[in-house]
PDB file of C-alpha atoms in Angstrom:
ATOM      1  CA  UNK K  11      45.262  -6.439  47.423  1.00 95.00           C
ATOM      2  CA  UNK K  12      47.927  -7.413  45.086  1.00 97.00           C
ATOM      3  CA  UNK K  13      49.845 -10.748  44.800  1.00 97.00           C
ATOM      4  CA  UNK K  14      53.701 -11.528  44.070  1.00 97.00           C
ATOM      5  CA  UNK K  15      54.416 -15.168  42.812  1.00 97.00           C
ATOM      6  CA  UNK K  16      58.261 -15.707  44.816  1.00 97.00           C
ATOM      7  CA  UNK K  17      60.440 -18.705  45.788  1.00 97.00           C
ATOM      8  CA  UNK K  18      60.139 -19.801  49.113  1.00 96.00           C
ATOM      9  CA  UNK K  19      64.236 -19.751  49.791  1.00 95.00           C
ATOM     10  CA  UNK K  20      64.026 -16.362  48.495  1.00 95.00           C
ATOM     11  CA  UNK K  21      61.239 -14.802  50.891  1.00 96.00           C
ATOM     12  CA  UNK K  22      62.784 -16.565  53.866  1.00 96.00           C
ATOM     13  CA  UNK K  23      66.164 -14.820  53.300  1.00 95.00           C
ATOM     14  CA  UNK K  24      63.367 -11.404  52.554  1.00 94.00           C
ATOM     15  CA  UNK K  25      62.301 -12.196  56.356  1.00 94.00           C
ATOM     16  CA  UNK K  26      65.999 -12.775  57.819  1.00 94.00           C
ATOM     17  CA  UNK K  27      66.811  -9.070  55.964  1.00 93.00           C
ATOM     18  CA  UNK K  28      63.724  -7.483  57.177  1.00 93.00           C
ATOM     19  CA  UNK K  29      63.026  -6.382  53.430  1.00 93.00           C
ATOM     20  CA  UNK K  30      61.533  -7.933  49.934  1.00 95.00           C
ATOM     21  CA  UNK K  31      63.622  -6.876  46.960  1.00 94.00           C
ATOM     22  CA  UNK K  32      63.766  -8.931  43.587  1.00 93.00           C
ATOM     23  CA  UNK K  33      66.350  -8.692  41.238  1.00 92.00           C
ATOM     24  CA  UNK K  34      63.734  -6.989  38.851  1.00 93.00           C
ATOM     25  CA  UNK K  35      63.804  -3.538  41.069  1.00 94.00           C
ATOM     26  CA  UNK K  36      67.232  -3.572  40.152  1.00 92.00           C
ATOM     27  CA  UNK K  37      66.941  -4.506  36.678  1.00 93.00           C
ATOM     28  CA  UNK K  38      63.883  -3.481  35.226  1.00 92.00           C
ATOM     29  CA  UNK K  39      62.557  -0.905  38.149  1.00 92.00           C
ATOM     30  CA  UNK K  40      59.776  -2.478  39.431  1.00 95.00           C
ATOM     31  CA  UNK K  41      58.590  -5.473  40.719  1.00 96.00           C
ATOM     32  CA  UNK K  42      55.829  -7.734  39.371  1.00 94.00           C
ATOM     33  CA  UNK K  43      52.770  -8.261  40.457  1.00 96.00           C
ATOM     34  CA  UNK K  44      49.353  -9.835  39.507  1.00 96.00           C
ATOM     35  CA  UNK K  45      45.707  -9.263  40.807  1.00 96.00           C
ATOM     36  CA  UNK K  46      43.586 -11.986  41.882  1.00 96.00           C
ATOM     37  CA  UNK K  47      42.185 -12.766  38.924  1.00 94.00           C
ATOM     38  CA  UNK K  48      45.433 -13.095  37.115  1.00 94.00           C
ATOM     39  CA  UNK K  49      47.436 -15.219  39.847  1.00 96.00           C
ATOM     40  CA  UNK K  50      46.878 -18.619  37.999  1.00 96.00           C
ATOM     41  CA  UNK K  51      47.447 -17.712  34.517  1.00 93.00           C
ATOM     42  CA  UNK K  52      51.134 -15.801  35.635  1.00 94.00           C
ATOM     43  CA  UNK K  53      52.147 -19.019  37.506  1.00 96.00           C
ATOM     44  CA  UNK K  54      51.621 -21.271  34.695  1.00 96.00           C
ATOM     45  CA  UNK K  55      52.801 -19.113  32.109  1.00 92.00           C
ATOM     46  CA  UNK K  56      56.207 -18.332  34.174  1.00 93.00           C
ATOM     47  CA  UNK K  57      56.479 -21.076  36.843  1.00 96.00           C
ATOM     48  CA  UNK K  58      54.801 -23.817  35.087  1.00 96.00           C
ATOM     49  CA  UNK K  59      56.265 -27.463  37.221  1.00 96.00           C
ATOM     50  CA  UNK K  60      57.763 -25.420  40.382  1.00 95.00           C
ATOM     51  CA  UNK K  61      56.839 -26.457  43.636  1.00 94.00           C
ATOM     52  CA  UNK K  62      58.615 -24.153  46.174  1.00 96.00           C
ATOM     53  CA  UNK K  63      56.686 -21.394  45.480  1.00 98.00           C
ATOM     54  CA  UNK K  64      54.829 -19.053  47.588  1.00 98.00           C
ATOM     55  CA  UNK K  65      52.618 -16.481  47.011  1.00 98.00           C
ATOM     56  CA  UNK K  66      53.239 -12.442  49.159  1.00 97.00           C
ATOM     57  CA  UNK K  67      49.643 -11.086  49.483  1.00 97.00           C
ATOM     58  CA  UNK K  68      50.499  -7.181  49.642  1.00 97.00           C
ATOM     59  CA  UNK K  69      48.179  -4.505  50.972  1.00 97.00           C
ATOM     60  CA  UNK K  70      48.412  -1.717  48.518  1.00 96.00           C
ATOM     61  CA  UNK K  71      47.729   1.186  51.303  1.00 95.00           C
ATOM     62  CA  UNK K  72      50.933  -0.306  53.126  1.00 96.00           C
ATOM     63  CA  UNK K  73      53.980  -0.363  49.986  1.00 96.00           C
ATOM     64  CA  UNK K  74      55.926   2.992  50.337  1.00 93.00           C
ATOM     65  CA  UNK K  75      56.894   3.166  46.742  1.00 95.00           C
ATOM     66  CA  UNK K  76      54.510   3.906  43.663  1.00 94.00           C
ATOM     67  CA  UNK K  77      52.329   0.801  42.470  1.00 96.00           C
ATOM     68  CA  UNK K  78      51.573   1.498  38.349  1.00 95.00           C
ATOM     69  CA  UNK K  79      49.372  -1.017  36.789  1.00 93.00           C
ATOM     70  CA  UNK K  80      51.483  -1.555  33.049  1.00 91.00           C
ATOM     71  CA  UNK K  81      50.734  -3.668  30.425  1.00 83.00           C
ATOM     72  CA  UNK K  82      53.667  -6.094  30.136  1.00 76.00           C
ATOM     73  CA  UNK K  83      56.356  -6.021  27.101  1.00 69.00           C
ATOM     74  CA  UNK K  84      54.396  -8.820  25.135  1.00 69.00           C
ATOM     75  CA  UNK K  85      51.789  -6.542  24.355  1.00 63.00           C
ATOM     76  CA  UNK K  86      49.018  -8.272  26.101  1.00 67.00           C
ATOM     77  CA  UNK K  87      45.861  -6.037  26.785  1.00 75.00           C
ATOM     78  CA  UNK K  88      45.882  -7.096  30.400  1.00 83.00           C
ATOM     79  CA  UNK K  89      47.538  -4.483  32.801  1.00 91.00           C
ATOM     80  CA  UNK K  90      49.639  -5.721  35.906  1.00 92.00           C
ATOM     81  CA  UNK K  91      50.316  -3.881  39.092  1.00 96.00           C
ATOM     82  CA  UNK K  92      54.269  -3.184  39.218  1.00 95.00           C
ATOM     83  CA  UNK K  93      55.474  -1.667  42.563  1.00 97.00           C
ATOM     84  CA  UNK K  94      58.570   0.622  42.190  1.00 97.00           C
ATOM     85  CA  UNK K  95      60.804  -0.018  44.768  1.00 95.00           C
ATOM     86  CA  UNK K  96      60.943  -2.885  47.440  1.00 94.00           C
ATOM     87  CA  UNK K  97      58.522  -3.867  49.736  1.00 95.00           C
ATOM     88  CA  UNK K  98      58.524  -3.454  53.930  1.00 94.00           C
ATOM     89  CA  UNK K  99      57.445  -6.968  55.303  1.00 95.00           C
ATOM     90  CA  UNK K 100      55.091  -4.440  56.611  1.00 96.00           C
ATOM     91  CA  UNK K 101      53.290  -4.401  53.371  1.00 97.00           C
ATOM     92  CA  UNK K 102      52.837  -8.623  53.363  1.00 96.00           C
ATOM     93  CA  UNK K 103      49.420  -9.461  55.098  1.00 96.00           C
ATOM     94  CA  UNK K 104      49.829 -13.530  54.153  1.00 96.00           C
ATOM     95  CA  UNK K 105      52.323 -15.888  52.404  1.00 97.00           C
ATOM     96  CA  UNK K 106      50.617 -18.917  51.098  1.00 97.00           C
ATOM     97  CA  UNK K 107      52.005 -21.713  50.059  1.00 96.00           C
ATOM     98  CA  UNK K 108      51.782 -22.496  46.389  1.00 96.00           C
ATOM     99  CA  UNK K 109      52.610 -25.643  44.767  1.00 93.00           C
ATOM    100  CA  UNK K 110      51.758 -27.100  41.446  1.00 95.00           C
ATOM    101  CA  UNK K 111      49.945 -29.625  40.783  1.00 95.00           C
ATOM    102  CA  UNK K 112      51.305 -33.323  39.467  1.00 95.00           C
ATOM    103  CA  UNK K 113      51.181 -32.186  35.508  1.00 96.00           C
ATOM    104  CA  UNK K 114      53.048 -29.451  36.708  1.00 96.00           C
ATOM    105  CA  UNK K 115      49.641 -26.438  36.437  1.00 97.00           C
ATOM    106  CA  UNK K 116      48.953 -24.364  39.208  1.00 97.00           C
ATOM    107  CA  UNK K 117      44.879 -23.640  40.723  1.00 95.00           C
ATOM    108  CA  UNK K 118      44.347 -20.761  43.178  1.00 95.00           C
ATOM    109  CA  UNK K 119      45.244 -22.490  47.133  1.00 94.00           C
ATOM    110  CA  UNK K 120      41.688 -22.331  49.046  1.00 92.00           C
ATOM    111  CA  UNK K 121      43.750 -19.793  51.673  1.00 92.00           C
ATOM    112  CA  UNK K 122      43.180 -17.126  48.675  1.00 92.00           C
ATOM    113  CA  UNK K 123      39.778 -17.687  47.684  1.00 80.00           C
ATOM    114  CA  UNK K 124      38.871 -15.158  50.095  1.00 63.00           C
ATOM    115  CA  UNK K 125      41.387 -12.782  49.048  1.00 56.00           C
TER     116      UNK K 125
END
């Protein structure tokens, strides 16, 4: 299982198109994605103080395009899954809300703990 961090304006109009493609598969080539264990520390380094945010739980075995796990530009040690190409709402198994909390931080939503 692999998690993308998304507006919630921009999945719904995902749903209405039957498809989820980000601007980064047409920019960069990929989409980006986190594990678990990364989740928190993406939202507050890139989302910090939004609270229309959901988060796409994707099954792996379901996206139709490659999934690479890439360290990121910065340089960090970490390596994220990227999936090349967009995803088939096939491929979502649970949206989950995910708001921040009042000084703006996020904390992994009790729907994911079993994740």
């Amino acid at each position: 299982m692999i998690f993308h961090i998304v507006g919630r304006g921009e999945w719904d109009q995902a749903v209405s198109k039957g498809r989820y493609e980000p601007a980064s598969v047409k920019i960069e080539g990929f989409m980006h994605c986190s594990t678990l264990a990364q989740l928190i520390e993406t939202g507050n380094r890139l989302y910090r103080g939004r609270s229309d945010l959901v988060v796409l739980c994707i099954d792996e075995e379901r996206i139709e395009f490659p999934v690479r796990r890439e360290a990121p530009a910065q340089g960090s040690a970490q390596r994220f899954p990227h999936v090349y190409g967009p995803l088939g709402l096939e491929a979502i198994t649970k949206v989950v809300d995910f708001p921040c909390e009042g000084d703006g931080s996020f904390r992994m939503p009790a729907a994911l703990n079993e994740a």
